[in-house]
Amino acid sequence: MTNNKKDLNNKVDKIEKRETFSTSLAAFFATLGSAVGLGNIWKFPYLVGNNGGGAFVLIYIFCVFLIGIPVMLGEFYIGRKTKKNPVGAFKELRPSGPYRALGYMDVLAAFFIIFFYSAVAGWVYSYIFKIIRGDFSGLGSLSVGDASSLVENNFNLAVAGGFAPIFWQGLVLITVSLILIAGVKKGIERITKILMPLLFGLIIIVGIRALTLPGAREGLNFLFKPDFSKVNSTALLTALGLAFFKLSVGMGTMVVYSGYFTEDNNLIDTARKVAFSDTIVSLLAGIAIFPVVFSFGMEASSGPALLFNTIPLIFSKLAFGNILLLIFFLLTAFASTTAMISLIEVPVVFISEELNLDRKLAVLISTSIIFIVGILTVHPASYFGEVRIFNMNFFDLFDYISSNIMMPLGGLAVIILTSHIINKDEFKRELSNNNSLDNGSLIDLLIFVSKYITPLLLLIVFLNSIGLI
Ligand code: TRP
C-alpha cells in the first residue's frame, strides 16, 4: 500500500472509531452540562451583585445573543465538519497561516481554566463533606458576628488547610477521569443525562424556598430591575467575559463536543436551547440566593465569597437550613463536575489524536498536569509564599488571562473564520444539514450578525480589556 493510501485508511479508521452522542437530546444534555457550571452558581450571582443587579443581567443577555450564540455556532460548524480536536480541526480548515496557532491556544486556555476551576470544584466537594459532618449545623443559634467568623474560618480551612485542598482537588480529578475513561457514550452522555435534570429539580426546590422569604421582593427587584446608572465599560467587559465562560466558547470545548454530534443534529436549535436553559439556570441561582441575602440584611456585593461564606451563613438561619445547604452544594458539585468533564475533554482528545495515544493514557497525562500545576492555584500562599505576577496571584492570573484575553481572542478568530473566510454556502450547508432543514432565513440572520455585529463588539471589548481604548 502506498503511504498516501495508508494515511487515508488511517483517517477513515479514526473517523469511524470516533464515538458520537446517541441522539440530539443526549447531545443537548452534554452540551448543557458543559455550559452549566460554577459560572452559573458561583460567578453569575457575585458578578450581578458587584455590578449593580438588573442592568448587568440585561447586558449579559444581550452578550449571550449577539456574541455567545454566534461564536458557539461557529464552533459547532468547525467541530461537526472536521470531527477533530481543535488543533487538528484548524489544521484541516486552514492548513497554513495564523489559524494553525489557534488550536494550540485553545488547548492552553483549557488548561488555564481547569487550573483554577478544579480548585474551586474541590472546595465545593469539601463543603458537602463539611455539611454532612455538621460543621454548619449550630450556626443558626449564634450571633451573626460569631457565626460569620466561624464560616470564614471554615472557608480558610478549605482553601488553606494544609493537605486538605490538594486532597479535594485530587478527588475531583479522579471523579472526572473515571467518567472520561468510560468514553463519550458510556461516560459523558450517561452522566449528563442523569445529572442535568436532577440539577434543574434541585435548584427549583431551593428557589421556591427562597421565594417564600420576606426579602423575596427585594431580591427579585435587585436581580430584574435595571438601574442603568451602574453600567460602565467594566460591567460590559465583565458581562462579555461571563457570557463566554458560561457558554464554554472561545477555547475549543464546543469544537470538541460538536464533533460528537450526529449528522441530523439541528445545530442552531441545539445552540439556542443550550443558551436559553443555561441562562435560566443562572437566573434560578440568582432567585435562590438574593432573596435570602436580602432577608437577612446581608450585602449582595460580597464578591467571590458569596457562595462559600454568605450562603452557609444565611441558609443556617432558615428552617431545615442544613438540608437546603446540602442540596445547594450538591447541585453545585453536579454542575462543576459536568463542566470539568468538557474542559478536560479538550486536552484529552488533543493528546489522543495529535500524539496518537490511547484515550486512557491521554486522560492520565492531562489530569496529572492539572493536578501538579493546580497545586499552585489551590493555595499559592501557603506553599510558595505570596507569588504575584502583574499584581495577581496564580488563581486570578489564570482566570484573567483565559477569560479576558484568550477567550475573546479565540472567539474573534472563530467568528472571522466562519463568517468571512469560509465559503458562505458551505457554512449554510452544514447548518442546514445539507439543506434538509428549513432554516435558511435564520442562517442568513446568523451570518449577518456574525459578520458585522459580533466581531465589532468583540474587537471593542478586547481592545478595552488590554487597555488600548
Ligand atoms: N461553562 C462552564 C461554567 O459556567 C465552565 C466551562 C466549561 C468553560 N467548559 C468551558 C468555560 C470552556 C470556558 C470554556 O462554569
XYZ file of C-alpha atoms and ligand atoms in Angstrom:
484
model
C 0.000 0.000 0.000
C 1.302 3.457 -0.779
C 1.808 5.882 2.049
C -0.997 8.081 0.851
C -3.404 5.242 0.854
C -2.317 4.211 4.318
C -2.907 7.744 5.540
C -6.337 7.756 4.058
C -7.202 4.418 5.605
C -5.963 5.646 8.966
C -8.152 8.670 8.620
C -11.239 6.687 7.725
C -10.499 4.350 10.601
C -10.262 7.202 13.042
C -13.446 8.874 11.936
C -15.256 5.578 12.124
C -13.839 4.866 15.528
C -14.806 8.294 16.838
C -17.770 7.947 19.143
C -20.868 10.148 18.909
C -23.664 11.019 21.316
C -26.596 8.709 20.543
C -29.299 11.328 19.970
C -29.784 15.073 19.692
C -31.261 15.058 23.175
C -28.142 13.394 24.572
C -26.025 15.976 22.739
C -28.146 18.737 24.270
C -27.674 17.423 27.820
C -23.939 17.001 27.375
C -23.539 20.488 25.912
C -25.722 21.982 28.601
C -23.607 20.068 31.127
C -20.608 21.928 29.787
C -22.315 25.302 29.891
C -23.868 24.955 33.324
C -21.202 25.065 35.975
C -19.557 27.184 38.611
C -20.186 30.067 36.225
C -23.923 29.975 36.982
C -23.821 29.359 40.675
C -20.604 30.955 41.814
C -19.639 33.633 39.256
C -23.001 34.858 37.959
C -24.533 35.814 41.333
C -21.469 37.611 42.667
C -20.863 39.435 39.389
C -24.501 40.532 39.347
C -24.020 41.644 42.950
C -20.855 43.604 42.187
C -22.125 45.202 39.001
C -25.406 46.559 40.220
C -28.033 43.879 39.547
C -30.711 44.024 36.832
C -28.903 46.210 34.306
C -25.982 43.823 34.309
C -28.339 40.873 33.783
C -29.792 42.624 30.756
C -26.381 43.367 29.226
C -25.396 39.807 29.891
C -28.426 38.505 27.970
C -27.504 40.785 25.043
C -23.980 39.373 25.067
C -25.384 35.829 25.005
C -27.464 36.599 21.912
C -25.133 38.814 19.927
C -21.841 37.163 20.805
C -22.245 33.874 22.672
C -24.641 32.078 20.321
C -22.869 33.169 17.092
C -19.480 32.026 18.414
C -20.994 28.775 19.653
C -22.434 28.109 16.186
C -19.090 28.937 14.600
C -17.500 26.303 16.830
C -20.295 23.827 16.098
C -19.620 24.273 12.392
C -15.891 23.683 12.831
C -16.372 20.714 15.138
C -19.013 18.757 13.287
C -17.410 19.417 9.935
C -13.936 18.228 10.882
C -14.678 15.869 13.803
C -11.301 16.652 15.257
C -9.647 18.194 18.285
C -9.114 21.982 17.961
C -5.524 21.677 16.729
C -6.439 19.085 14.103
C -9.604 20.972 13.162
C -7.908 24.295 12.408
C -5.091 22.500 10.600
C -7.653 20.866 8.366
C -9.643 24.015 7.666
C -6.653 26.382 7.287
C -3.541 24.320 6.593
C -1.336 27.390 6.561
C -1.306 30.773 8.236
C -2.102 32.033 11.722
C -5.141 29.806 12.204
C -2.864 26.888 12.923
C -1.854 28.585 16.176
C -5.444 28.979 17.291
C -5.890 25.307 18.112
C -2.886 25.378 20.416
C -4.187 28.481 22.138
C -7.479 26.649 22.723
C -5.758 23.739 24.424
C -3.647 26.098 26.528
C -6.726 28.124 27.512
C -8.474 24.916 28.553
C -5.594 24.113 30.878
C -5.572 27.633 32.332
C -9.259 27.442 33.139
C -9.064 23.976 34.650
C -6.214 25.025 36.927
C -8.414 27.356 38.919
C -11.733 25.674 38.131
C -10.709 22.373 39.670
C -9.574 24.215 42.797
C -13.000 25.789 43.265
C -14.705 22.461 42.455
C -12.537 20.935 45.202
C -13.834 23.493 47.712
C -17.388 22.579 46.683
C -16.766 18.863 47.233
C -15.198 19.594 50.612
C -18.212 21.672 51.659
C -20.512 18.710 51.022
C -18.414 16.695 53.408
C -18.431 19.534 55.956
C -22.198 19.983 55.733
C -22.837 16.266 56.253
C -20.390 16.258 59.143
C -22.459 19.049 60.707
C -19.862 21.840 60.621
C -22.534 24.415 59.858
C -25.407 22.983 61.878
C -25.088 25.041 65.062
C -24.777 28.378 63.283
C -28.439 29.318 63.461
C -28.281 29.893 67.208
C -25.118 32.021 67.155
C -24.945 35.790 66.788
C -24.257 36.997 63.243
C -20.744 38.075 64.220
C -19.800 34.730 65.781
C -21.413 32.755 63.006
C -19.676 34.689 60.263
C -16.246 34.296 61.804
C -16.926 30.569 62.106
C -17.943 30.337 58.461
C -14.935 32.356 57.360
C -12.744 30.089 59.384
C -14.264 27.096 57.630
C -13.583 28.614 54.248
C -9.989 29.414 55.134
C -9.534 25.813 56.180
C -10.968 24.581 52.884
C -8.649 26.843 50.932
C -5.531 26.863 53.015
C -5.844 23.880 55.281
C -2.539 22.176 54.562
C -3.188 18.976 52.672
C -6.991 19.297 52.526
C -7.389 21.404 49.372
C -4.989 19.168 47.462
C -6.907 16.113 48.580
C -10.251 17.559 47.429
C -8.905 18.764 44.125
C -7.422 15.291 43.626
C -10.801 13.728 44.342
C -12.468 15.970 41.750
C -9.866 14.997 39.170
C -10.239 11.278 39.907
C -14.028 11.504 39.572
C -13.791 13.311 36.246
C -11.062 10.945 34.984
C -13.213 7.892 35.624
C -16.077 9.404 33.635
C -13.778 10.408 30.782
C -12.126 6.999 30.633
C -15.582 5.403 30.298
C -15.878 7.282 26.991
C -18.235 9.598 25.148
C -21.384 7.462 25.290
C -20.842 5.444 28.416
C -19.187 8.274 30.315
C -20.113 11.798 29.257
C -23.543 11.003 27.822
C -24.671 8.727 30.603
C -23.671 11.031 33.448
C -25.009 14.286 31.953
C -28.352 12.678 31.139
C -28.840 11.917 34.816
C -27.256 14.960 36.410
C -28.729 17.773 34.309
C -32.429 17.042 35.004
C -31.565 16.386 38.644
C -29.802 19.737 38.878
C -32.846 21.528 37.484
C -35.099 19.853 40.032
C -32.825 20.721 42.945
C -32.310 24.356 42.008
C -36.072 24.820 41.670
C -36.555 23.455 45.203
C -34.067 25.944 46.653
C -35.545 28.747 44.529
C -39.084 28.092 45.768
C -37.907 28.093 49.358
C -36.141 31.420 48.798
C -39.222 32.974 47.212
C -41.263 32.357 50.354
C -38.943 34.540 52.443
C -39.701 38.123 53.500
C -36.867 39.556 51.390
C -38.067 37.859 48.203
C -39.408 41.013 46.590
C -36.253 42.990 47.293
C -34.119 40.140 45.968
C -36.126 39.883 42.777
C -36.037 43.647 42.282
C -32.294 43.596 42.606
C -31.998 40.825 40.043
C -34.525 42.037 37.483
C -34.933 45.812 37.818
C -32.341 47.508 35.639
C -30.607 50.589 37.021
C -28.572 51.878 34.125
C -26.591 54.347 36.204
C -24.476 51.386 37.289
C -23.496 50.452 33.747
C -19.949 51.252 32.676
C -17.308 49.725 30.456
C -16.125 47.371 33.200
C -19.641 45.979 33.533
C -19.793 45.470 29.780
C -16.446 43.728 29.669
C -17.380 41.582 32.631
C -20.690 40.590 31.038
C -18.934 39.563 27.855
C -16.280 37.557 29.692
C -19.047 35.870 31.656
C -21.063 35.047 28.516
C -18.009 33.324 27.020
C -17.218 31.483 30.195
C -20.814 30.475 30.722
C -21.401 29.132 27.229
C -17.991 27.420 27.199
C -16.990 29.153 23.983
C -13.752 30.681 22.770
C -11.480 27.800 23.641
C -12.411 24.677 21.740
C -14.800 22.886 24.085
C -17.674 23.304 21.665
C -15.476 22.296 18.733
C -14.793 19.030 20.537
C -18.357 18.353 21.685
C -19.980 19.146 18.341
C -17.570 16.654 16.801
C -19.629 14.065 18.694
C -22.983 15.364 17.377
C -24.896 13.188 14.914
C -25.389 14.373 11.329
C -29.085 15.043 11.899
C -28.489 17.349 14.861
C -30.065 20.757 14.238
C -27.120 22.899 15.304
C -28.987 26.197 15.574
C -31.672 24.548 17.638
C -29.127 22.975 19.985
C -27.259 26.278 20.465
C -30.487 28.143 21.146
C -31.739 25.604 23.662
C -28.417 25.375 25.454
C -28.062 29.163 25.733
C -31.650 29.525 26.906
C -31.519 26.746 29.507
C -28.158 27.911 30.767
C -29.457 31.446 31.287
C -32.470 30.033 33.118
C -30.160 28.134 35.487
C -28.179 31.334 36.167
C -31.357 33.266 36.896
C -32.645 30.450 39.115
C -29.371 30.584 41.040
C -29.940 34.319 41.468
C -33.527 33.657 42.594
C -32.265 31.086 45.097
C -29.631 33.432 46.505
C -30.674 37.096 46.506
C -33.978 36.828 48.395
C -32.103 35.035 51.175
C -29.331 37.641 51.129
C -31.815 40.491 51.440
C -33.963 38.725 54.029
C -31.024 38.677 56.387
C -29.764 42.150 55.595
C -26.508 40.890 54.079
C -24.518 42.555 51.295
C -25.330 41.380 47.757
C -21.918 42.531 46.627
C -19.794 40.338 48.846
C -17.759 39.073 45.888
C -16.472 35.542 45.309
C -17.071 34.774 48.992
C -20.829 34.861 48.358
C -21.052 31.118 47.731
C -18.644 29.913 50.376
C -19.230 32.371 53.243
C -22.507 34.205 52.849
C -24.621 31.281 51.706
C -23.751 28.850 54.517
C -24.268 31.680 56.971
C -27.695 32.728 55.799
C -29.014 29.267 54.968
C -28.243 28.194 58.514
C -30.819 30.726 59.695
C -33.637 29.013 57.783
C -35.737 26.096 58.951
C -34.200 22.904 57.536
C -31.323 25.154 56.507
C -28.792 22.357 56.629
C -30.759 20.231 54.194
C -31.164 23.178 51.843
C -27.476 23.895 52.140
C -26.684 20.287 51.302
C -28.992 20.406 48.263
C -27.399 23.642 47.158
C -23.853 22.345 47.340
C -24.800 19.017 45.786
C -26.226 20.752 42.754
C -23.143 22.947 42.576
C -20.981 19.825 42.650
C -23.019 18.258 39.821
C -22.730 21.437 37.777
C -18.990 21.770 38.282
C -18.348 18.090 37.533
C -20.150 18.088 34.169
C -18.394 21.341 33.206
C -14.996 19.927 34.212
C -15.663 16.884 32.043
C -15.997 19.130 28.999
C -12.942 21.167 29.897
C -10.636 18.198 30.366
C -12.022 16.513 27.249
C -10.218 19.218 25.220
C -6.636 18.236 26.162
C -7.679 14.576 26.226
C -8.727 14.472 22.554
C -5.845 16.733 21.638
C -3.330 14.330 23.200
C -5.007 11.194 21.947
C -5.478 12.402 18.354
C -2.411 14.525 17.782
C 0.065 12.351 19.681
C -1.748 9.163 18.749
C -2.066 7.897 22.285
C -4.660 5.721 23.915
C -7.576 7.668 25.439
C -6.921 6.292 28.929
C -3.314 7.418 28.802
C -4.380 10.818 27.490
C -6.726 11.208 30.472
C -3.932 10.246 32.839
C -1.458 12.693 31.299
C -3.943 15.577 31.277
C -5.117 15.141 34.836
C -1.569 14.686 36.140
C -0.526 18.012 34.615
C -3.618 19.658 36.054
C -3.020 18.166 39.477
C 0.584 19.314 39.674
C 0.124 22.833 38.308
C -3.206 23.041 40.118
C -1.368 22.948 43.439
C -0.110 26.439 42.603
C -3.678 27.591 42.317
C -5.187 25.686 45.189
C -3.099 27.513 47.614
C -0.224 29.549 46.350
C 0.433 31.447 49.554
C 0.935 28.574 51.939
C 3.262 26.581 49.702
C 5.174 29.124 47.709
C 4.818 32.357 49.618
C 2.679 35.032 48.035
C 3.893 34.906 44.433
C 2.361 37.714 42.427
C 2.556 38.341 38.692
C 1.091 41.616 37.369
C -0.151 42.093 40.895
C -2.294 38.944 40.738
C -1.875 35.576 42.381
C -1.892 32.487 40.166
C -5.593 31.914 40.683
C -6.608 35.381 39.462
C -3.930 35.362 36.790
C -5.220 32.157 35.174
C -8.772 33.467 35.388
C -7.818 36.861 33.944
C -5.699 35.601 31.040
C -8.208 32.968 29.998
C -11.454 34.956 30.452
C -10.299 38.407 29.377
C -7.698 37.669 26.725
C -7.690 34.128 25.344
C -11.432 33.503 25.098
C -12.377 36.840 23.428
C -9.434 36.439 21.062
C -10.319 32.804 20.337
C -13.950 33.790 19.794
C -12.999 36.615 17.455
C -10.812 34.282 15.410
C -13.579 31.680 15.138
C -16.210 34.200 14.079
C -13.937 35.767 11.452
C -13.120 32.319 10.113
C -16.700 31.153 9.819
C -18.286 34.382 8.610
C -15.568 35.980 6.478
C -13.153 33.288 5.345
C -15.125 30.093 4.926
C -17.366 29.850 1.890
C -20.846 31.025 2.810
C -22.645 28.181 1.034
C -20.546 25.634 2.781
C -21.403 27.189 6.139
C -25.074 27.184 5.170
C -24.932 23.566 4.088
C -23.525 22.435 7.429
C -26.031 24.444 9.472
C -28.979 23.244 7.402
C -27.816 19.605 7.415
C -27.341 19.557 3.681
C -30.409 21.704 3.055
C -32.687 19.214 4.764
C -33.748 21.791 7.365
C -35.939 24.699 6.506
C -33.902 27.331 8.344
C -32.453 29.476 5.553
C -33.618 32.832 6.898
C -32.364 32.008 10.377
C -28.955 31.216 8.924
C -28.971 34.478 6.956
C -29.691 36.389 10.154
C -26.906 34.495 11.900
C -24.458 35.243 9.111
C -25.352 38.937 9.205
C -24.836 39.159 12.975
C -21.640 37.080 12.816
C -20.232 39.150 10.003
C -20.815 42.666 11.251
C -22.034 42.845 14.819
C -20.241 40.112 16.742
C -16.687 40.864 15.541
C -17.115 44.587 16.078
C -18.365 44.148 19.634
C -15.645 41.628 20.364
C -12.954 43.867 18.992
C -14.088 46.851 21.035
C -14.267 44.815 24.183
C -10.932 43.140 23.561
C -9.110 46.421 22.873
C -10.666 47.789 26.012
C -9.565 44.802 28.038
C -5.927 45.164 27.012
C -6.101 48.888 27.702
C -5.887 50.229 24.134
C -9.190 52.083 24.218
N -19.314 26.918 31.266
C -18.785 26.425 32.484
C -19.312 27.249 33.659
O -20.082 28.105 33.509
C -17.290 26.385 32.521
C -16.675 25.831 31.304
C -16.750 24.563 30.857
C -15.942 26.540 30.352
N -16.080 24.452 29.664
C -15.594 25.646 29.341
C -15.570 27.855 30.271
C -14.899 26.087 28.235
C -14.869 28.296 29.171
C -14.555 27.421 28.166
O -18.965 27.049 34.767
